[in-house]
mmCIF file of N, CA and C in Angstrom:
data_model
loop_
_atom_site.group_PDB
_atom_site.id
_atom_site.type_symbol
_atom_site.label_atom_id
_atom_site.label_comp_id
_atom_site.label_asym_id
_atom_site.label_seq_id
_atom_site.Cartn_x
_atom_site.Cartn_y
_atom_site.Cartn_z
ATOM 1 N N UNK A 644 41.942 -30.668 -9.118
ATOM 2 C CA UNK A 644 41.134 -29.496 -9.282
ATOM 3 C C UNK A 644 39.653 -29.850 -9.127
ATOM 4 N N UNK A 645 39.076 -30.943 -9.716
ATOM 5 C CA UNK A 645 38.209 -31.452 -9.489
ATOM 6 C C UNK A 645 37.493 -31.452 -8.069
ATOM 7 N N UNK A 646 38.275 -32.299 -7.479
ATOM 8 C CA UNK A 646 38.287 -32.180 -6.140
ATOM 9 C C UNK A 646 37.884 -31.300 -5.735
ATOM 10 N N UNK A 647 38.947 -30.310 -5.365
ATOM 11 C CA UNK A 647 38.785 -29.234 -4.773
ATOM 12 C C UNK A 647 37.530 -28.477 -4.870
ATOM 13 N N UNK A 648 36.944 -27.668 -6.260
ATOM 14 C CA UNK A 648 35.367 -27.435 -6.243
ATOM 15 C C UNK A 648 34.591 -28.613 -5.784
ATOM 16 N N UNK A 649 34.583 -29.857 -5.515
ATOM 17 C CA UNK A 649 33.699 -30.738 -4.883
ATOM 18 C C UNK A 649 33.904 -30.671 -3.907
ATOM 19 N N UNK A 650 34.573 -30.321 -3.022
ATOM 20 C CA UNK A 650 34.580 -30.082 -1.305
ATOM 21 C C UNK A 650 33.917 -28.881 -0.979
ATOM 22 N N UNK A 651 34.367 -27.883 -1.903
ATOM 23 C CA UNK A 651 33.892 -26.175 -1.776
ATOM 24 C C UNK A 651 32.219 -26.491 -2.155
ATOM 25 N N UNK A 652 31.974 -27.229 -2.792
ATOM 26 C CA UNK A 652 30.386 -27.529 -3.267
ATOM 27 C C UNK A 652 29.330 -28.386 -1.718
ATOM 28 N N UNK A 653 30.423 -28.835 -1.510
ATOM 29 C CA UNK A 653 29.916 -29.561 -0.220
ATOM 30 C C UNK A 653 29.679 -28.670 1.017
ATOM 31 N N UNK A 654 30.706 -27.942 1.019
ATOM 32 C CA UNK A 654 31.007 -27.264 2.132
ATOM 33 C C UNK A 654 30.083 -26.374 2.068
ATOM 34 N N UNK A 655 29.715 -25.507 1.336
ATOM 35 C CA UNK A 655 28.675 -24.527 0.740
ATOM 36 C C UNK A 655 27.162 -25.332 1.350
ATOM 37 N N UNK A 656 27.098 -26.436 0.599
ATOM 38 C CA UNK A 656 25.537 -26.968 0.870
ATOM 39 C C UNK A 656 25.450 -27.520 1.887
ATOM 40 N N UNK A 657 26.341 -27.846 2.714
ATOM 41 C CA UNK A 657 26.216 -28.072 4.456
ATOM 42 C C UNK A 657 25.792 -26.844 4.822
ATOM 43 N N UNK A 658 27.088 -25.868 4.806
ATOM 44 C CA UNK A 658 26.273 -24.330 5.312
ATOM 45 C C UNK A 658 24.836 -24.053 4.890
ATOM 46 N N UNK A 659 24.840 -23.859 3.772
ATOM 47 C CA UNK A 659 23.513 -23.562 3.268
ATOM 48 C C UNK A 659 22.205 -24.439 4.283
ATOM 49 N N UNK A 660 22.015 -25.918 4.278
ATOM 50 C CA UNK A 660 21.583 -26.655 5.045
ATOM 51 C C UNK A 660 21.303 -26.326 6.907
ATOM 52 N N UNK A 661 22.741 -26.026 7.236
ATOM 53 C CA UNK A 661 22.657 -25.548 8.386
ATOM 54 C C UNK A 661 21.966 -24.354 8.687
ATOM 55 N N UNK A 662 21.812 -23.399 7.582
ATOM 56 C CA UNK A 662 21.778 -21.781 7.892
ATOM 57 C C UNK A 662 19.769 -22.096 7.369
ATOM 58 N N UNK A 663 19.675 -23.106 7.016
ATOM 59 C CA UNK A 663 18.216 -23.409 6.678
ATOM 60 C C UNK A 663 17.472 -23.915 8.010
ATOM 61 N N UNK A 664 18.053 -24.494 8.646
ATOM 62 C CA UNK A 664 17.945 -25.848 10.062
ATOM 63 C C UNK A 664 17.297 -24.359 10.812
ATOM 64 N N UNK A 665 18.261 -23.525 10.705
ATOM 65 C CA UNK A 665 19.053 -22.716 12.439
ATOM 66 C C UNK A 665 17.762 -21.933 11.696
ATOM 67 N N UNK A 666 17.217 -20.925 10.624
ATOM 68 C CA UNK A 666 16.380 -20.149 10.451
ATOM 69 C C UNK A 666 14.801 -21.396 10.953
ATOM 70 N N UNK A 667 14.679 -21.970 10.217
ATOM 71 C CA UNK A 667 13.602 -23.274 10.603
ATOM 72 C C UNK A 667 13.010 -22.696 12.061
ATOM 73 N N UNK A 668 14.311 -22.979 12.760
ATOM 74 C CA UNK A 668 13.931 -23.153 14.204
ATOM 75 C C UNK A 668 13.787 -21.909 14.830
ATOM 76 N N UNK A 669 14.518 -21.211 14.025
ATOM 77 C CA UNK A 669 13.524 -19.636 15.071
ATOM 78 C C UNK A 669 12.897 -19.478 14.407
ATOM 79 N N UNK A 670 11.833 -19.815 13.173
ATOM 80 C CA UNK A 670 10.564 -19.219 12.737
ATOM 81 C C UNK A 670 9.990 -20.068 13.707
ATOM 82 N N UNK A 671 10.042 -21.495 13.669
ATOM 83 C CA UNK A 671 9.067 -22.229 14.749
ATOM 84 C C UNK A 671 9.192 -21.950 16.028
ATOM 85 N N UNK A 672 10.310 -21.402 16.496
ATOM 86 C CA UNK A 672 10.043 -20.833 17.958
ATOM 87 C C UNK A 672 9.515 -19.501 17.464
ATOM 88 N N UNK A 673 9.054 -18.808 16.905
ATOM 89 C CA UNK A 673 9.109 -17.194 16.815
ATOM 90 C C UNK A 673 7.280 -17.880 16.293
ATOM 91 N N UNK A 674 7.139 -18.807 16.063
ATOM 92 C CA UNK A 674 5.482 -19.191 15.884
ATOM 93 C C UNK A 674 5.048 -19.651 17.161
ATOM 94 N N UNK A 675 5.756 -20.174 18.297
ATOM 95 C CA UNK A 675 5.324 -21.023 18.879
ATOM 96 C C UNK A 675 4.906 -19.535 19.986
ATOM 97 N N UNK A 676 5.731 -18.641 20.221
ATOM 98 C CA UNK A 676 5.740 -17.300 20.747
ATOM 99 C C UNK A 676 4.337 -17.077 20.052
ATOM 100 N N UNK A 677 3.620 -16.630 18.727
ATOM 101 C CA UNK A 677 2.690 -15.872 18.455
ATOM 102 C C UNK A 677 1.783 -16.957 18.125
ATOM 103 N N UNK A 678 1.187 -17.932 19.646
ATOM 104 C CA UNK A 678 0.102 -18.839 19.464
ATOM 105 C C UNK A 678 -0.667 -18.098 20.498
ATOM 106 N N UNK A 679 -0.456 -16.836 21.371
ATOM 107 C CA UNK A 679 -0.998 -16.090 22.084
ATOM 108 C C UNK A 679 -2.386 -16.027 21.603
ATOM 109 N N UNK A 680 -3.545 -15.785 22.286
ATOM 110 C CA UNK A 680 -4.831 -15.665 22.205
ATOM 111 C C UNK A 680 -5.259 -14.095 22.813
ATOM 112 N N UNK A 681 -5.669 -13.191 21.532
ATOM 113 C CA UNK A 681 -6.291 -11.832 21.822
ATOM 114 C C UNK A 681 -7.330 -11.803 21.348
ATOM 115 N N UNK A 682 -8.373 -11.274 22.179
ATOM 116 C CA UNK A 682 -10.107 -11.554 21.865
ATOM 117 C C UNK A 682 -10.257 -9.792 22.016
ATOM 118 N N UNK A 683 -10.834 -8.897 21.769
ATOM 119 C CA UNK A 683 -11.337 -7.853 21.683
ATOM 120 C C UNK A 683 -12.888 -7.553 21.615
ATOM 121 N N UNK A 684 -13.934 -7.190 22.674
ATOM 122 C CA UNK A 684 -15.047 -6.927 22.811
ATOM 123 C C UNK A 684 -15.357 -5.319 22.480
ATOM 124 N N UNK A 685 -16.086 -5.360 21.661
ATOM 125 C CA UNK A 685 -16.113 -3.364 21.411
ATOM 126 C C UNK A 685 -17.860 -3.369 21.942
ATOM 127 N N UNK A 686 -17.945 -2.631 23.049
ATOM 128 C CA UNK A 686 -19.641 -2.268 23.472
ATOM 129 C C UNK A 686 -20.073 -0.996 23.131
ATOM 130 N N UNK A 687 -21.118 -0.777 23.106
ATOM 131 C CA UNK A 687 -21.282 0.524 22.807
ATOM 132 C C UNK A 687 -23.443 0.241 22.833
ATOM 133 N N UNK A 688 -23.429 0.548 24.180
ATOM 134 C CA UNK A 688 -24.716 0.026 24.532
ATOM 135 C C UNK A 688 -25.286 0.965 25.888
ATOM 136 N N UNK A 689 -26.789 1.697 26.168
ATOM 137 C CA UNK A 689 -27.236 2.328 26.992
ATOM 138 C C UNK A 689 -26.270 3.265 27.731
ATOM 139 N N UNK A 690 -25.670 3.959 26.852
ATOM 140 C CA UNK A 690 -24.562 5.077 27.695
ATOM 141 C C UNK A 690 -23.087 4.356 27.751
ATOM 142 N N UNK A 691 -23.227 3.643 27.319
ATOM 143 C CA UNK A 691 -21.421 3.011 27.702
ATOM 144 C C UNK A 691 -21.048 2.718 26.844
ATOM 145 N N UNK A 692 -19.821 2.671 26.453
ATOM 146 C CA UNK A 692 -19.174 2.269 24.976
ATOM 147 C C UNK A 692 -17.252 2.646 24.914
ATOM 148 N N UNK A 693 -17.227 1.411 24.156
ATOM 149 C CA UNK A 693 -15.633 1.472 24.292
ATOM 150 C C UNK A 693 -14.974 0.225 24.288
ATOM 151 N N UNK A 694 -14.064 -0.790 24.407
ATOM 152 C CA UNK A 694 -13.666 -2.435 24.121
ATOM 153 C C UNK A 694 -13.301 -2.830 25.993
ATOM 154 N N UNK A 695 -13.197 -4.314 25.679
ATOM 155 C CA UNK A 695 -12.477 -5.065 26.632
ATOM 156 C C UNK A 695 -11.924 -5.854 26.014
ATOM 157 N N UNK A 696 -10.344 -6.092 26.213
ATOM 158 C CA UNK A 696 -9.605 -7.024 25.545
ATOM 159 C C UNK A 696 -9.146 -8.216 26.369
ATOM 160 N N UNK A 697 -9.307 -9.000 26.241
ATOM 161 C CA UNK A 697 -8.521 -10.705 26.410
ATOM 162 C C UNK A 697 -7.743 -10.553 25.839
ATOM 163 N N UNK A 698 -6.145 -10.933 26.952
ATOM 164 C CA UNK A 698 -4.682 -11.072 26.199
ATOM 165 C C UNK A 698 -4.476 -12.606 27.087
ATOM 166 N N UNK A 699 -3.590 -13.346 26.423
ATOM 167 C CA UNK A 699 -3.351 -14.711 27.098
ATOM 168 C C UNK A 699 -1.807 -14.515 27.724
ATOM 169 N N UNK A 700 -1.973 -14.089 28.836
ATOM 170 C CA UNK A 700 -0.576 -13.785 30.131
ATOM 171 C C UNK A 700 0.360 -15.156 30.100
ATOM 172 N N UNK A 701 0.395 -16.312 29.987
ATOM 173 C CA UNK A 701 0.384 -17.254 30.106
ATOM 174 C C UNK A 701 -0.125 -18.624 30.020
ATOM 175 N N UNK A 702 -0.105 -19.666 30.411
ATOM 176 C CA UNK A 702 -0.449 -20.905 30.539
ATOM 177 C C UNK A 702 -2.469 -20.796 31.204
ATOM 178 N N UNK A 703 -1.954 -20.348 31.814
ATOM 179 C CA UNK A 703 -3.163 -19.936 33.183
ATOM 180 C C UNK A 703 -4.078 -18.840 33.347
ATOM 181 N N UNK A 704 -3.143 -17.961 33.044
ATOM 182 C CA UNK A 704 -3.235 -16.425 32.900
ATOM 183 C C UNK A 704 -4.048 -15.637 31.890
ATOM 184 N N UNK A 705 -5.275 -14.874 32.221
ATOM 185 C CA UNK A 705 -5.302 -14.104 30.819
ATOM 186 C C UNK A 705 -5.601 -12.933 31.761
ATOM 187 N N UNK A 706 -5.040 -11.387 30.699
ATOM 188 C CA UNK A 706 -4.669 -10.714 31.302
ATOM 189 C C UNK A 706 -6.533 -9.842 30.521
ATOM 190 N N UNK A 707 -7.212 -9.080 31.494
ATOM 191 C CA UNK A 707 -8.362 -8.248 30.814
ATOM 192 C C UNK A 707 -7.787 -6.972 31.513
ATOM 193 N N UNK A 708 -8.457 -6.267 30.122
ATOM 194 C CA UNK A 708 -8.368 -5.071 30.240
ATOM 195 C C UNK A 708 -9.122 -4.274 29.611
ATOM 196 N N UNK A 709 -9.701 -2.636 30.120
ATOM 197 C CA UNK A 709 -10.777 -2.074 29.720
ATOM 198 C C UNK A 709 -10.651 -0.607 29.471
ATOM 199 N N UNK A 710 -11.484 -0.155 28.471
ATOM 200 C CA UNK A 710 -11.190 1.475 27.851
ATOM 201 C C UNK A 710 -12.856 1.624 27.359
ATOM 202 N N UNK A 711 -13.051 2.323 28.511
ATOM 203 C CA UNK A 711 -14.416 2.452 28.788
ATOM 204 C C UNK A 711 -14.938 3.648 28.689
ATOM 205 N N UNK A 712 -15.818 4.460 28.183
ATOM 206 C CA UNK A 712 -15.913 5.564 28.839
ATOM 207 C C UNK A 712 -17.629 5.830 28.665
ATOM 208 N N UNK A 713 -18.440 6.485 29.230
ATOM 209 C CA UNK A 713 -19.820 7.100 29.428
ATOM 210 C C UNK A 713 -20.189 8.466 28.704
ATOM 211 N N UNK A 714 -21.099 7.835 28.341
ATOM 212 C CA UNK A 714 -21.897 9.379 27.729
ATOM 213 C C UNK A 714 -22.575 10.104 28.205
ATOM 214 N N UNK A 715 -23.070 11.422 27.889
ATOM 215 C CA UNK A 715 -24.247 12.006 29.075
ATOM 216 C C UNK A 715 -25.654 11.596 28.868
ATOM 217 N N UNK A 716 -25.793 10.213 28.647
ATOM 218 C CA UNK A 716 -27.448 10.219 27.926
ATOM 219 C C UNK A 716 -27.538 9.442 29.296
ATOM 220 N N UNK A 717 -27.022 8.485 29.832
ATOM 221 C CA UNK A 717 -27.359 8.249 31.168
ATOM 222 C C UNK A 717 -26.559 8.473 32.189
ATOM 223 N N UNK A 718 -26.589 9.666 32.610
ATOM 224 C CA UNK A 718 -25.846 10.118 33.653
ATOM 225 C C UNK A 718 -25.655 9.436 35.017
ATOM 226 N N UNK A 719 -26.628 9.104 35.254
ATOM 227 C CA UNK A 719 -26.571 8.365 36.839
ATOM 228 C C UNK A 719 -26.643 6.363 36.679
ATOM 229 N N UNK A 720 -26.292 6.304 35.591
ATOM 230 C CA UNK A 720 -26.663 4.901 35.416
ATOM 231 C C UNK A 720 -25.197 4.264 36.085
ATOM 232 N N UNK A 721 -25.368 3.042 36.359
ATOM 233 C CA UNK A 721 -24.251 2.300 37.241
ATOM 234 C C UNK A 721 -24.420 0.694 36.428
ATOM 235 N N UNK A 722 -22.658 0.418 36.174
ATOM 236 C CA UNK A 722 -22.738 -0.849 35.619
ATOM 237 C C UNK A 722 -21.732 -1.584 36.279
ATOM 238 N N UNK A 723 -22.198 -3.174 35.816
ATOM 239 C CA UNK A 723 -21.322 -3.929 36.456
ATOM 240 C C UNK A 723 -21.071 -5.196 35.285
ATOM 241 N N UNK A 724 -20.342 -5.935 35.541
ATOM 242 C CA UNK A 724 -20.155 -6.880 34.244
ATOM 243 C C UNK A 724 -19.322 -8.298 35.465
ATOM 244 N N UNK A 725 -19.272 -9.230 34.765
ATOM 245 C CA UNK A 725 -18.911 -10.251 35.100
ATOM 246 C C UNK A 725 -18.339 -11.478 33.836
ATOM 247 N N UNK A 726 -17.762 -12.977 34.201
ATOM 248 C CA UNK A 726 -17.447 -13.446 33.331
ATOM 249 C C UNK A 726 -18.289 -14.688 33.404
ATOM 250 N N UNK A 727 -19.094 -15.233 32.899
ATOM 251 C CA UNK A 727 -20.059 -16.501 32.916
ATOM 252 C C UNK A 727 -19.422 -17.636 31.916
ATOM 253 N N UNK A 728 -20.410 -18.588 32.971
ATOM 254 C CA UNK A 728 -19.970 -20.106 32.074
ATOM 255 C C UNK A 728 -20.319 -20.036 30.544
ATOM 256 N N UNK A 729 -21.540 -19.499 30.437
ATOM 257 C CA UNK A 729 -22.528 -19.600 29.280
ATOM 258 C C UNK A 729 -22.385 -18.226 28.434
ATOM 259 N N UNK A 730 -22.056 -18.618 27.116
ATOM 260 C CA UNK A 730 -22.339 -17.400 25.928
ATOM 261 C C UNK A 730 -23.895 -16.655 25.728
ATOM 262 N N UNK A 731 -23.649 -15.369 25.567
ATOM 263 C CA UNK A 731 -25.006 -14.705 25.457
ATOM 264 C C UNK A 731 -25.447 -15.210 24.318
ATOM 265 N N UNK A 732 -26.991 -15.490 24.368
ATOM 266 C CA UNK A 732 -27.758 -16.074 23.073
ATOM 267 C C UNK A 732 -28.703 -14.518 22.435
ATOM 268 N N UNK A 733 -27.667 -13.984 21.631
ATOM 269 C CA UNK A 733 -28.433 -12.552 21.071
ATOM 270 C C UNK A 733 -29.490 -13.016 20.055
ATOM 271 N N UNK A 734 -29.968 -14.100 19.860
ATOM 272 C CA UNK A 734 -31.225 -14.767 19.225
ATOM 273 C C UNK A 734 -32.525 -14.028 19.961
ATOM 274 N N UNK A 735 -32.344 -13.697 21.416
ATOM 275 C CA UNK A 735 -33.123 -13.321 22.054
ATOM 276 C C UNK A 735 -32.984 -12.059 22.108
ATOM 277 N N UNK A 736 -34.090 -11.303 21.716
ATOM 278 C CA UNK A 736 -33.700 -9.556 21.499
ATOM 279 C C UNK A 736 -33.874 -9.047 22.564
ATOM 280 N N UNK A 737 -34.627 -9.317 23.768
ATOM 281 C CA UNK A 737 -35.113 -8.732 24.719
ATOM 282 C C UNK A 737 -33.633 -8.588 25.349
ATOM 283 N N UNK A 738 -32.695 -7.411 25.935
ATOM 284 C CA UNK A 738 -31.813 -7.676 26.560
ATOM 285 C C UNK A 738 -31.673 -7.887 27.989
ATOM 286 N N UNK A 739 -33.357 -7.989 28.693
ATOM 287 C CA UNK A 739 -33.192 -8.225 30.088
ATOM 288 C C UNK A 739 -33.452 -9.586 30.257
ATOM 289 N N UNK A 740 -34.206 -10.151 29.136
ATOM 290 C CA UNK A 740 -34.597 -11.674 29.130
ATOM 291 C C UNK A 740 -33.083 -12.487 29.082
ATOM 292 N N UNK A 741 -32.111 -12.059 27.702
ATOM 293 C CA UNK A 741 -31.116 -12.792 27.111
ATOM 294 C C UNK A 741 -29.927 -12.679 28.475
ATOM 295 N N UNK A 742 -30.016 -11.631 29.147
ATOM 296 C CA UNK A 742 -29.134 -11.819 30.165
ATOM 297 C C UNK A 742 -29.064 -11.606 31.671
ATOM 298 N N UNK A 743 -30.683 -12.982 31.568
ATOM 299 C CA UNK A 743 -30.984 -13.349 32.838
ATOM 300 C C UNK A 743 -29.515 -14.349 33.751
ATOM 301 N N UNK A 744 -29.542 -15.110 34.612
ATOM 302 C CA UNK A 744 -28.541 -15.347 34.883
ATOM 303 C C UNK A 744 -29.274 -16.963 35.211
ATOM 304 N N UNK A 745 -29.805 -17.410 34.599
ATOM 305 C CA UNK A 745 -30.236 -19.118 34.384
ATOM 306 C C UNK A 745 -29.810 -19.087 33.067
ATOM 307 N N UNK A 746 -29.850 -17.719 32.192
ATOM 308 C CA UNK A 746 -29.242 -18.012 30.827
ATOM 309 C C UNK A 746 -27.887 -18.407 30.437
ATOM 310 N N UNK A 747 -27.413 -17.688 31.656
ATOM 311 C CA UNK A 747 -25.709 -17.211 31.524
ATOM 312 C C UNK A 747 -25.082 -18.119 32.080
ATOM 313 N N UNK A 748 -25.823 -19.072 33.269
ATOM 314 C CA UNK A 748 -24.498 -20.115 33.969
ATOM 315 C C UNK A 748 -23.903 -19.440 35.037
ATOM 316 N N UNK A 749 -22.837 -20.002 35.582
ATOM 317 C CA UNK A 749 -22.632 -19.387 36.741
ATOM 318 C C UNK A 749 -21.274 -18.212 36.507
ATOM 319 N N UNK A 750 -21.423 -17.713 37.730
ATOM 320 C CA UNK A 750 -20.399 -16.541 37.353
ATOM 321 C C UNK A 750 -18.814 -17.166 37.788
ATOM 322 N N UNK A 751 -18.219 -16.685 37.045
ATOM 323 C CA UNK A 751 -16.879 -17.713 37.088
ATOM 324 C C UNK A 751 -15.693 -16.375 38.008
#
C-alpha cells in the first residue's frame, strides 16, 4: 500500500513538473513574440497634428504609419518629413535653427 501512493506521488510530481516545463516554454516563447518595438510620435505643430507610429515588421523591417490630419489655420501650408541620422536637439527653441539639416545628419 505504501508503495502504491509512492508511485501515484511520483507520477503526480513528474506531471506536475512537466505541465511546469511545457507552460515555462510558451510564456518564454509568448515573451520572445512581445520583444516587438512600438514608438508612437503625437505632433501637433503649425496646422498639423495627429501621431506617427513605429511598429517593428521584423528583423529588418519597421513598419511606419500615419494619422494625420490639418487644420484651417494654415490652409495652403505644405509639409514634408523625413527620417535622419541625428535626434532633434529641442534645447534649441528656434524651430528653423534646431531643424537645420547640419543639425539632423543625413537623411536616411
Amino acid at each position: 500500500m505504501y508503495m502504491k501512493n509512492s508511485i501515484k506521488y511520483e507520477s503526480r510530481a513528474s506531471t506536475r513538473s512537466l505541465l511546469v516545463l511545457l507552460v515555462s516554454l510558451l510564456v518564454l516563447g509568448a515573451v520572445d513574440e512581445a520583444r516587438a518595438l512600438n514608438l508612437v510620435a503625437h505632433i501637433s505643430q503649425r496646422g498639423l497634428h495627429g501621431e506617427i507610429s513605429f511598429s517593428q515588421h521584423n528583423e529588418r523591417q519597421v513598419l511606419i504609419a500615419s494619422e494625420l490630419e490639418t487644420t484651417l489655420q494654415y490652409p495652403e501650408q505644405a509639409w514634408s518629413w523625413g527620417i535622419y541620422q541625428l535626434p532633434v536637439d529641442y534645447t534649441i527653441v528656434d524651430p528653423q535653427e534646431r531643424c537645420q539639416i547640419a543639425r539632423l545628419g543625413e537623411q536616411l
